[in-house]
Coordinates of C-alpha atoms and ligand atoms in Angstrom, one line a residue:
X1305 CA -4.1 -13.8 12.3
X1306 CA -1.2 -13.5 14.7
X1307 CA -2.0 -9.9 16.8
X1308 CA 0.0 -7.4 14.8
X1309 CA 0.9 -5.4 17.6
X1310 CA 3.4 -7.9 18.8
X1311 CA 4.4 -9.1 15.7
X1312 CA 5.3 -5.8 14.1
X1313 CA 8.3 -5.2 16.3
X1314 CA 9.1 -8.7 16.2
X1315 CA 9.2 -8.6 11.6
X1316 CA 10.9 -5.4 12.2
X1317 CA 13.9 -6.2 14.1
X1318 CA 14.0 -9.6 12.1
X1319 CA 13.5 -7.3 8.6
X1320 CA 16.8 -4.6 9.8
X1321 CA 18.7 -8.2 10.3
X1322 CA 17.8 -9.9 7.4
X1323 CA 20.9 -9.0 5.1
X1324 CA 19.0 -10.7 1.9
X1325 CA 15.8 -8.4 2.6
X1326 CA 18.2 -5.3 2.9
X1327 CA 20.5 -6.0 -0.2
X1328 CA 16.8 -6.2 -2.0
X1329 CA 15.6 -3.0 -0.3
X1330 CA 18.2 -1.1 -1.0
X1331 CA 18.5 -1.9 -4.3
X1332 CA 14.9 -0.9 -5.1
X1333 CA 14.3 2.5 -2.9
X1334 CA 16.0 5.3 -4.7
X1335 CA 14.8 4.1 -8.1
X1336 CA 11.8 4.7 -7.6
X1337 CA 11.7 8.1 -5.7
X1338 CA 14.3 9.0 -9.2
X1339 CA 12.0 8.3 -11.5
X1340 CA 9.0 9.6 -10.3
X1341 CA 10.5 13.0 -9.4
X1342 CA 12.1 12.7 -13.6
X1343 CA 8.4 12.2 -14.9
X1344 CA 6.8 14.9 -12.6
X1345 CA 9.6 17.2 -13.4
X1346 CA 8.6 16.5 -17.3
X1347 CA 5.4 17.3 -16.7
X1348 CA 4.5 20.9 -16.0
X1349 CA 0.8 20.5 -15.1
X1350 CA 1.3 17.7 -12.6
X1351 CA 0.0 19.8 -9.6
X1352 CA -2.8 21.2 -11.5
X1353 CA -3.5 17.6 -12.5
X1354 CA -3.5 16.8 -8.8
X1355 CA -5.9 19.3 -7.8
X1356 CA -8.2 18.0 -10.5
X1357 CA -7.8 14.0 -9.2
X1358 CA -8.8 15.2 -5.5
X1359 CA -12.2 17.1 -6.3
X1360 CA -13.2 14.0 -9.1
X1361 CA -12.5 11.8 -5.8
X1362 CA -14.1 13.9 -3.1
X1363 CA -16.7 14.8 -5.5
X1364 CA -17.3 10.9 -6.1
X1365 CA -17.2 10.1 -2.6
X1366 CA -19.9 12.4 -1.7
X1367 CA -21.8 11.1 -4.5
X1368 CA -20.9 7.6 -4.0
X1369 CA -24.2 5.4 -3.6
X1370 CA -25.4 8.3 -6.8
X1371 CA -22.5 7.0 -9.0
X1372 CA -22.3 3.1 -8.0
X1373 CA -26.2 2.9 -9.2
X1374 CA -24.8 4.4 -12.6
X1375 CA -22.0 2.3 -12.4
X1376 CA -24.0 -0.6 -11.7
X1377 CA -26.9 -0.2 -14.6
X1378 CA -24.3 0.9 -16.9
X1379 CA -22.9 -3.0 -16.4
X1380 CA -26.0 -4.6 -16.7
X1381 CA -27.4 -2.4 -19.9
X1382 CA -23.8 -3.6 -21.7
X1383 CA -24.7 -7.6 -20.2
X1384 CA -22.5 -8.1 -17.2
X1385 CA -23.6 -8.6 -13.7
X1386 CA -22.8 -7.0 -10.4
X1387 CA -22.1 -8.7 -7.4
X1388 CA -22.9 -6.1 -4.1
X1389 CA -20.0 -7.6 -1.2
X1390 CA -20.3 -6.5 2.3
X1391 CA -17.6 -7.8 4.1
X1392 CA -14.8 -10.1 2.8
X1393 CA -16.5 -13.3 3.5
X1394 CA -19.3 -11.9 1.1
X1395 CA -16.7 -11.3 -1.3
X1396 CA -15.1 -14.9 -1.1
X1397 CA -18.3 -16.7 -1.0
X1398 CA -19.7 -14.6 -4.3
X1399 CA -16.2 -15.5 -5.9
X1400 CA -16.1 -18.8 -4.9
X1401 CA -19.9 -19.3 -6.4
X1402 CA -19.7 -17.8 -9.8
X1403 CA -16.5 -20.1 -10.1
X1404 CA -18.5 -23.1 -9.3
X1405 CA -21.6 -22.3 -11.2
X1406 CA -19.6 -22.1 -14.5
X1407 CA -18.3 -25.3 -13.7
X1408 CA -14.4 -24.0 -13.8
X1409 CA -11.2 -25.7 -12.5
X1410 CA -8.1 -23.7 -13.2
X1411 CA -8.6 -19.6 -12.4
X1412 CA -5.8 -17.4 -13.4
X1413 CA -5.8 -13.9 -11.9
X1414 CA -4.3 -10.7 -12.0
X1415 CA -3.0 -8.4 -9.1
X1416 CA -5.4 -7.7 -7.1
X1417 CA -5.0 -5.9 -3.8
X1418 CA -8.5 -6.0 -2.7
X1419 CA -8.3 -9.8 -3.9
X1420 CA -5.5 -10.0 -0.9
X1421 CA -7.4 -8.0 1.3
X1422 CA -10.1 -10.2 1.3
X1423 CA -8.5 -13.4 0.6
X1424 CA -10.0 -14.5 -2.9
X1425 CA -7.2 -17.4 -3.7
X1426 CA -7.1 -19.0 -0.2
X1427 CA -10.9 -19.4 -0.3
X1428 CA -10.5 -20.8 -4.1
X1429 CA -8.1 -23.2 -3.1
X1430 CA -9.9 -24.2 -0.4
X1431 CA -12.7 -24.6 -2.4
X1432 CA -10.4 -27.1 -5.1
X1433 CA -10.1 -24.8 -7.3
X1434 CA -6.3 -24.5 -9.0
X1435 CA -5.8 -20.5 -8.8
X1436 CA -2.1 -19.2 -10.9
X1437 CA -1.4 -15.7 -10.5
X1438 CA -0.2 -14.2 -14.0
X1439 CA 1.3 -11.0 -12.3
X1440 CA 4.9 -12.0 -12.9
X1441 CA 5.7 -10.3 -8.9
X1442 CA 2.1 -12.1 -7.6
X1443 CA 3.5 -15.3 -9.3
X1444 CA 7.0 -14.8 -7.6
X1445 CA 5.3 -14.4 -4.6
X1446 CA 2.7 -17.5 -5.0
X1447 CA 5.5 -20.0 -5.7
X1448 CA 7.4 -18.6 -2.5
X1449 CA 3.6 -19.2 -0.6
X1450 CA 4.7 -15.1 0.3
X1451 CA 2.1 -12.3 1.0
X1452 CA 3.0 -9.1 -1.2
X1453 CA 5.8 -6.9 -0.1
X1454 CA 4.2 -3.6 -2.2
X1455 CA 1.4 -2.9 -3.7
X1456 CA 3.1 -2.1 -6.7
X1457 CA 5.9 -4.5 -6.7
X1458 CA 4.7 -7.5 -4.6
X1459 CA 8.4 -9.3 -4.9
X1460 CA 10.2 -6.3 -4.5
X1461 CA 11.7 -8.3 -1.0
X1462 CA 13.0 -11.2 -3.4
X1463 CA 17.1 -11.1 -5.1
X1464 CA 17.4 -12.2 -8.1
X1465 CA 19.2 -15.2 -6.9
X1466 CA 16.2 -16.4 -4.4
X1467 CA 14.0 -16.1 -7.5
X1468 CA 16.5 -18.1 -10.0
X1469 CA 16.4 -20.8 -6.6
X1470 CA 12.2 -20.5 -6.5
X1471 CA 12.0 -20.9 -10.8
X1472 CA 14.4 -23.9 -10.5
X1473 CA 12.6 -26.0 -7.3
X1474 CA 9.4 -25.0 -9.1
X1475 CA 9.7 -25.2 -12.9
X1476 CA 11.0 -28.9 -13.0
X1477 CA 7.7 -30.5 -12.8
X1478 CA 6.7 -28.6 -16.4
X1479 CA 10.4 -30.0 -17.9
X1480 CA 11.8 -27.1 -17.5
X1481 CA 15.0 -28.5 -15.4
X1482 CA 17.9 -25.7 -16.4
X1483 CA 18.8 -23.3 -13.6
X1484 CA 18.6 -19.8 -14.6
X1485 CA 20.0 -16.7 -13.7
X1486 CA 19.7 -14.3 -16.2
X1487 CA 16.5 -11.9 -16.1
X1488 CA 15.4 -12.6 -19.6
X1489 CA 15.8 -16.1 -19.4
X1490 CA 13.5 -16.6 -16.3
X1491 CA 10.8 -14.2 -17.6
X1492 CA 11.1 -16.1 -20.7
X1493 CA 10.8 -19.5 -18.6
X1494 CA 7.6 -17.7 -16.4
X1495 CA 6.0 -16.5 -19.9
X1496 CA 6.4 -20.7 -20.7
X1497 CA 4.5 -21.9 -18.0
X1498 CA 2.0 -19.1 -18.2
X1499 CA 0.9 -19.6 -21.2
X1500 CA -0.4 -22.7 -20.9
X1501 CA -2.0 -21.7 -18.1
X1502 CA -3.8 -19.1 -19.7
X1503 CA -5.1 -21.3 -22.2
X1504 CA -6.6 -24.0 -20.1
X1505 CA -8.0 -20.9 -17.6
X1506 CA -12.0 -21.3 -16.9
X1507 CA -12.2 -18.1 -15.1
X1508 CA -9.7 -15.3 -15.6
X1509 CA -10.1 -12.6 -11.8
X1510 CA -8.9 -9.2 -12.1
X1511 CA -8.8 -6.1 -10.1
X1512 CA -9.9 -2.4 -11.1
X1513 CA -7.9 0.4 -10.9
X1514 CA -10.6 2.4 -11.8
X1515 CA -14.9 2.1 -12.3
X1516 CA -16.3 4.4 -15.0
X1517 CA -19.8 5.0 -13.9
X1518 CA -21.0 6.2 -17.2
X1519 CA -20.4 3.3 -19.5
X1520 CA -19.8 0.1 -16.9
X1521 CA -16.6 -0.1 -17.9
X1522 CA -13.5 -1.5 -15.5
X1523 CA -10.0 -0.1 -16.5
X1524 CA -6.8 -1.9 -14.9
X1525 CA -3.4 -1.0 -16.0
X1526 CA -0.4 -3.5 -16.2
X1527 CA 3.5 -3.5 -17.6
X1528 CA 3.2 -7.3 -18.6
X1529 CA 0.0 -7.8 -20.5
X1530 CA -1.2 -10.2 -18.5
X1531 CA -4.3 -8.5 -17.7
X1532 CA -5.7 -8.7 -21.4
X1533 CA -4.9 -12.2 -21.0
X1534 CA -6.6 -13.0 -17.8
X1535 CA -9.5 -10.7 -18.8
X1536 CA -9.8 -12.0 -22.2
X1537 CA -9.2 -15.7 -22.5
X1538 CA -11.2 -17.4 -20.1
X1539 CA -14.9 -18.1 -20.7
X1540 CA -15.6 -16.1 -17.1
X1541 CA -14.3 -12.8 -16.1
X1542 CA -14.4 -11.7 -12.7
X1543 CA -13.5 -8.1 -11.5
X1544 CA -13.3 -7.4 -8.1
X1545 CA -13.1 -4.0 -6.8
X1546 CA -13.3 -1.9 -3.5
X1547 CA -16.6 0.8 -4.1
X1548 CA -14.1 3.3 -4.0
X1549 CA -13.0 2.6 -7.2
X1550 CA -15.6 4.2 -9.4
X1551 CA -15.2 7.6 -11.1
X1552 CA -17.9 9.3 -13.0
X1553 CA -17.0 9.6 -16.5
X1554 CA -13.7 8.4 -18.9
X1555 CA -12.7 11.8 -18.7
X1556 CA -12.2 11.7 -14.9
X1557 CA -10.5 7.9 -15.3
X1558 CA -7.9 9.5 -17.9
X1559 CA -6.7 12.2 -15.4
X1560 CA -6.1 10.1 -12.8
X1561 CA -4.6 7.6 -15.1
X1562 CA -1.8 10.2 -16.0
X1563 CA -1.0 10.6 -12.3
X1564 CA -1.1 6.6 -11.5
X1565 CA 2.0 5.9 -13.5
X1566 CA 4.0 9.0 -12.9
X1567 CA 3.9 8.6 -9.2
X1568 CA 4.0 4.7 -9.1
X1569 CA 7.1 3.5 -11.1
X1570 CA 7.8 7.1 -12.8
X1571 CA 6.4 6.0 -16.9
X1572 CA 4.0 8.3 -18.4
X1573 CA 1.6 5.7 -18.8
X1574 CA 2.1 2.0 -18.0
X1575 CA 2.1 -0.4 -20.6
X1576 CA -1.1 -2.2 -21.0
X1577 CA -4.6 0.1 -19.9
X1578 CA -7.0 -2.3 -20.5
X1579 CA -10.9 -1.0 -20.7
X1580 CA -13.5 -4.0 -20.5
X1581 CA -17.1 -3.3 -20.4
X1582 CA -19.3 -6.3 -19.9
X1583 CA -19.0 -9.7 -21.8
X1584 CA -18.2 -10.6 -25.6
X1585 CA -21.0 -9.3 -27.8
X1586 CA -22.1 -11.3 -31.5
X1587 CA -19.5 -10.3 -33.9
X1588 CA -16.7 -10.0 -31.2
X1589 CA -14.2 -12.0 -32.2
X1590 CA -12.7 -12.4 -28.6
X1591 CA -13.9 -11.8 -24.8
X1592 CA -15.5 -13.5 -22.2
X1593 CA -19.5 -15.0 -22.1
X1594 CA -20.1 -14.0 -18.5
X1595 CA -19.1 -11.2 -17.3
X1596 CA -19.1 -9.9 -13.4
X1597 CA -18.5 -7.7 -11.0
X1598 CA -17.9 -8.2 -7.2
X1599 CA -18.4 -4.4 -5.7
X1600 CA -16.8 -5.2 -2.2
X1601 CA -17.6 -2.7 1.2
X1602 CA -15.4 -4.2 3.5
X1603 CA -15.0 -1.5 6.0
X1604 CA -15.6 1.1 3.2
X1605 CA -18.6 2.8 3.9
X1606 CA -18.1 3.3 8.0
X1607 CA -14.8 5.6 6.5
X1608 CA -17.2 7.4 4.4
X1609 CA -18.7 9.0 7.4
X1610 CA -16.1 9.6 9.7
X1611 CA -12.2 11.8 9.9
X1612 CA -10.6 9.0 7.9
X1613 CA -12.7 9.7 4.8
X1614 CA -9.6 10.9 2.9
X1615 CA -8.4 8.0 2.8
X1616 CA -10.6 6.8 0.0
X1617 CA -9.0 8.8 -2.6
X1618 CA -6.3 6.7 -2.3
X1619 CA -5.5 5.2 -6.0
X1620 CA -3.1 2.4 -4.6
X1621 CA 0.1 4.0 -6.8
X1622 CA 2.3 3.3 -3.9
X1623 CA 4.2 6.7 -3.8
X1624 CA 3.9 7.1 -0.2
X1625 CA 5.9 3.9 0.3
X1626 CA 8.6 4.3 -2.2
X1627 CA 9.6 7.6 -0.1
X1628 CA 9.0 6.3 3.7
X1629 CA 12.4 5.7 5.5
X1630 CA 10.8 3.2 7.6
X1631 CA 9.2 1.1 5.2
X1632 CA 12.2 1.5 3.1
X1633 CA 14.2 0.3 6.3
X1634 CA 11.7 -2.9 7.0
X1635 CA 9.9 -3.2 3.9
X1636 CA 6.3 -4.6 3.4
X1637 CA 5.6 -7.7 5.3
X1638 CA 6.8 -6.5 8.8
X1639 CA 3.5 -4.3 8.6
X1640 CA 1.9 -8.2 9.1
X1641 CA -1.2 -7.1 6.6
X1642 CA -1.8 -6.5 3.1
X1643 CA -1.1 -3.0 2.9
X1644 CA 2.4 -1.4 3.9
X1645 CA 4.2 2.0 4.3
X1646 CA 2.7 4.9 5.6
X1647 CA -1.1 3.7 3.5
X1648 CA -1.3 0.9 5.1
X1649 CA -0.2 2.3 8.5
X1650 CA -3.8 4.4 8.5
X1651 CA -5.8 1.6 6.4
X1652 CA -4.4 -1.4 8.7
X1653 CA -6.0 -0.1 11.9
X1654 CA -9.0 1.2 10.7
X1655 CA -9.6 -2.7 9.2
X1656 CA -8.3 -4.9 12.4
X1657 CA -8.4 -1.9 14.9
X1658 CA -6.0 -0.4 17.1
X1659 CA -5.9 -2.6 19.6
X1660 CA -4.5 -5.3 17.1
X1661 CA -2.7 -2.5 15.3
X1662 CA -1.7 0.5 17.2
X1663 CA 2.2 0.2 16.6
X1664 CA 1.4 0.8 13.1
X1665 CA 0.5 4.5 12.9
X1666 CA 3.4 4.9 15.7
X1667 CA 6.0 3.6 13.4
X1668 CA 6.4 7.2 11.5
X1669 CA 8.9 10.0 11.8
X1670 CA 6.2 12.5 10.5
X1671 CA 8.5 13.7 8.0
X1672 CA 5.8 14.5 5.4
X1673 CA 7.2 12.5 2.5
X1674 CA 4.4 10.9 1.8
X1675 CA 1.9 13.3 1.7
X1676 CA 4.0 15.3 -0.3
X1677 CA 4.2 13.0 -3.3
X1678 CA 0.5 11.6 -3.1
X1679 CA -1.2 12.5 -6.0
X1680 CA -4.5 12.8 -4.5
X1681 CA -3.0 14.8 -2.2
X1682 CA -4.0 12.2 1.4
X1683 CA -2.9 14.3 4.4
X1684 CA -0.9 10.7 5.6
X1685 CA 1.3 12.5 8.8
X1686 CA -2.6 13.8 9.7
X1687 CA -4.2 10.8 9.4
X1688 CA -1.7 9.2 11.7
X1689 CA -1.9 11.4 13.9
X1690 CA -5.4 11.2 14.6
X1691 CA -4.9 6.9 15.0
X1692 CA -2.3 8.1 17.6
X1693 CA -4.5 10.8 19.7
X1694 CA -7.9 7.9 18.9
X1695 CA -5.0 5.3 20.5
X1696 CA -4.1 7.4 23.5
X1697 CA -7.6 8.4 24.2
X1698 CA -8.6 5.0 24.5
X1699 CA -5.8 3.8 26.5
X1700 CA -4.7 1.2 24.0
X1701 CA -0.7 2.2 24.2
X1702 CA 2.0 1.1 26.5
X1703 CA 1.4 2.3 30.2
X1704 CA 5.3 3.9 29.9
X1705 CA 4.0 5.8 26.8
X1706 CA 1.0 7.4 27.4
X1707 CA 2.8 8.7 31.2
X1708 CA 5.3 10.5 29.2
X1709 CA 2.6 12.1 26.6
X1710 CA 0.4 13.0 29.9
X1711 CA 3.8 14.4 31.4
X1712 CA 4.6 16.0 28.0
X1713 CA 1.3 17.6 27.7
X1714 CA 1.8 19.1 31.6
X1715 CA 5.2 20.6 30.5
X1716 CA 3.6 21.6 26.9
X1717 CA 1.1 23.3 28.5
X1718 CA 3.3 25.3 31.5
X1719 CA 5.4 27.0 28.8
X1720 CA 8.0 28.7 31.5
X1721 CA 8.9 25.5 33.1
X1722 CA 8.9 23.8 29.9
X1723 CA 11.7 26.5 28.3
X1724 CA 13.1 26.0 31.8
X1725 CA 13.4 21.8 31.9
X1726 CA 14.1 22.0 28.5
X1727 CA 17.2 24.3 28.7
X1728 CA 18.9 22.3 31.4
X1729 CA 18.0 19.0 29.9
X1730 CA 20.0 20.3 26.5
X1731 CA 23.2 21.7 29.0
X1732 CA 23.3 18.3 30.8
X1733 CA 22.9 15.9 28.3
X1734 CA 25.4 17.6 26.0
X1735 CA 27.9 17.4 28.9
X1736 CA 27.3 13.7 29.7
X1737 CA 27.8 13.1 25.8
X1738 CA 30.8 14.6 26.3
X1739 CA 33.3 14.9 23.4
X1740 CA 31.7 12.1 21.5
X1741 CA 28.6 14.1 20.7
X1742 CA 26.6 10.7 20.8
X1743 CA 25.0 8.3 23.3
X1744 CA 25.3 4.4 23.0
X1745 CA 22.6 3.5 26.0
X1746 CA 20.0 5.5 27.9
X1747 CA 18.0 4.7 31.2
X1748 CA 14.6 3.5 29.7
X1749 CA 15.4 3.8 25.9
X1750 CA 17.0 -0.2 25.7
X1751 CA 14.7 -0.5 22.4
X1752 CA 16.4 2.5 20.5
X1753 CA 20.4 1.4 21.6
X1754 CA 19.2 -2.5 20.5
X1755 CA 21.5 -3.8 17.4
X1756 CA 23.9 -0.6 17.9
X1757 CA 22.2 2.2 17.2
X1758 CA 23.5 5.4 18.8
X1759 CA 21.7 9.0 19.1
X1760 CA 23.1 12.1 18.7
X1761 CA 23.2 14.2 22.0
X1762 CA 21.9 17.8 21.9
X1763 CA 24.5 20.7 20.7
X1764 CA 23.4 22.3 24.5
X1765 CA 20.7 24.9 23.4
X1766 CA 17.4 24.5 22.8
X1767 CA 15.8 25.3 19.0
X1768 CA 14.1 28.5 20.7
X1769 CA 17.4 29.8 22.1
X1770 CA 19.3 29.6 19.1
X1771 CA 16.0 31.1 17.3
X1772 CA 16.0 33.8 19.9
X1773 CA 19.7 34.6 20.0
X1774 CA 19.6 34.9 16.2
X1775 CA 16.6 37.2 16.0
X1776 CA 18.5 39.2 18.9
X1777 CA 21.2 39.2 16.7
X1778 CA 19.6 40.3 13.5
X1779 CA 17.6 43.1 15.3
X1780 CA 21.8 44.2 16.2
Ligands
SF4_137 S1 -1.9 7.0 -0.1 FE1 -1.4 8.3 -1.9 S2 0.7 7.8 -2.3 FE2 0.0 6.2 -1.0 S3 -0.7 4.6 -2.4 FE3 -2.5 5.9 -1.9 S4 -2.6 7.4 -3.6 FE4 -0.5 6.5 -3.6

């Protein structure tokens, strides 16, 4: 993979001047931040539902290895089998065997974002396996040979005219020669093609948005029904699934459940919750014959023990990302790995480190968005934080960089001199703005004036003036 440090200032200056990208952007960002403040607003025991969702996840997580053995036996009492993945090479090679010992050929799939993280259709395919991605965004996505943009809404980069272009190039082989442009029409025309896809599918690969440890049973929630399809069709279903994902009882599954789709796309529930526990049994009329289970590490456990621990409650609903203003600015792929916005930005590092990485957690206004609408409550701004302080302690940054923080932390720390130096910077740079009130170039701040940006020049008094002169005034 090309080093992300370079690359992410690279995607992101090509992402602000991609005019496509930003009609696309735009068009998605407020929607979602609308509707999910109009379902939580509906529902008046959202934060106490919160509350619950983080002690079922930091209760799980302390009692992780506890609840994947119950998970585990629970899936091979009801016939399935579970699969144990270290790393993602483990996971591709397990996925990759089960497909050949069935004897399978065509593989349809749903989303799957621990499938992208560890690479699950680029080893099929490598392997000769045809894999078709049922997700309608995923399938998007595949036809544009595109890594996902959101973990929510993987094509949410693409207009509706690049996808009409895509359908038409790709759609001709199957007959289908019309060029489309309405919505309907090419979710009909996608529904055409997947069908038949469905039907001749050996193995059908899903995710899990949630493990229930008690009964073995993998719950994943869709808007498209594909899921059912995928899960129930083919003659092998595979779910793969970071260890995170397993929760304790139904109970536990259904809270979190009621959060998922308020905070991802703002519905009270998606669609489709599909609940599958182990393969078809005598009498079923439909289901799978084998059933398994790829539990995948990957980097999991090492988080477990350390600051970043957190992290794990994450429920991938992609909140934090519909309210960043910088993914919102550059969108998904200018993050250069499968996870974006202010999630991926602590879960990218951790996985390639912060040598490869260290932009990442550096790319963030610390408003507090994010933290503010995840529903498991991740303190994001915190986590980000400590990447930045691990980064600077390790002398990964920019030399320029960390000489201003060590000069910051002098002045910091030498509180007269700061109030001083702060105090005169304010006066001058307020009279070298002059009139205008804004700056268009700056000795070494090139990066911030590239493309015409401008920045605002102090009003001439610092915050703590103003704060005293009011106080002053008030005590009047
Ligand atoms: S970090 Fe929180 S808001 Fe972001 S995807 Fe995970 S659960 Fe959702």
């Amino acid at each position: 993979m090309e080093p992300l440090s370079h690359a992410f200032k690279e995607r992101s200056v090509w992402a602000l001047q991609d005019e496509t990208l930003q009609v696309a952007l735009n068009r998605a960002k407020d929607g979602f931040a609308v509707k999910r403040a109009k379902a939580v607003d509906a529902l008046p025991e959202f934060e106490s539902l919160r509350d619950r969702a983080v002690a079922i996840k930091d209760h799980t997580l302390e009692n992780l290895d506890h609840y994947l053995e119950r998970y585990a036996e629970a899936v091979e009492r009801s016939g399935g089998k579970v699969h144990w993945a270290s790393s993602a090479e483990d996971a591709r090679r397990i996925v990759v065997e089960i497909c050949r010992a069935s004897g399978a050929r065509m593989i349809t799939k749903g989303k799957s974002m621990v499938g992208e993280e560890v690479g699950v259709n680029g080893a099929l395919e490598e392997a000769g396996f045809e894999v078709v991605e049922t997700d309608l965004g995923e399938y998007i996505i595949q036809l544009a040979q595109e890594p996902p943009s959101h973990i929510i809404v993987p094509a949410v980069h693409k207009t509706r005219g690049q996808i009409s272009d895509l359908f038409h190039q790709n759609h001709q082989k199957y007959g289908l020669t019309r060029k489309l442009s309405e919505v309907p029409e090419m979710v009909n025309e996608a529904r055409q093609v997947l069908r038949d896809k469905y039907l001749a599918a050996d193995v059908g690969i899903t995710g899990a948005n949630f493990l229930i440890a008690e009964s073995g049973t993998s719950v994943i929630v869709t808007n498209e029904g594909n899921g059912d399809l995928t899960c129930s069709l083919p003659k092998v279903h595979i779910v793969t699934a970071g260890i995170e994902k397993v929760v304790p009882t139904a109970d536990d599954a259904s809270t979190l459940l009621r959060l998922l789709g308020r905070s991802a796309t703002g519905q009270d529930m998606t669609t489709y919750t599909t609940f599958t526990t182990g393969p078809k049994r005598s009498g079923d009329t439909d289901g799978p014959e084998e059933y398994h289970v790829v539990l995948i590490d990957n980097g999991r456990t090492s988080m477990l023990g350390d600051q970043f621990r957190e992290m794990l409650r994450c429920i991938r609903c992609g909140a934090c990302m519909n309210h960043c203003p910088v993914y919102g600015a550059i969108g998904g792929h200018a993050y250069g790995w499968v996870y974006p916005g202010p999630m991926g930005s602590v879960l990218t590092p951790l996985a390639v480190g912060l040598k490869e990485a260290g932009n990442l957690p550096n790319a963030c206004t610390l408003n507090g968005h994010c933290a503010e609408v995840c529903p498991v409550r991740i303190p994001l701004p915190d986590l980000l934080r400590t990447l930045r302080h691990r980064e600077y302690q390790l002398r990964l940054g920019l030399k320029p960089m960390r000489w201003g923080l060590a000069a910051w932390l002098w002045f910091t720390t030498h509180p007269r001199i700061y109030r001083m130096g702060t105090r005169v910077q304010a006066r001058m740079l307020a009279l070298l703005a002059g009139r205008k009130g804004r700056f268009r170039r700056m000795p070494l701040a090139g990066s911030w004036f590239r493309g015409g940006r401008d920045l605002p020049a102090p009003q001439g008094e610092t915050f703590m003036a103003v704060w005293q002169r009011r106080q002053r005034g008030k005590g009047g």
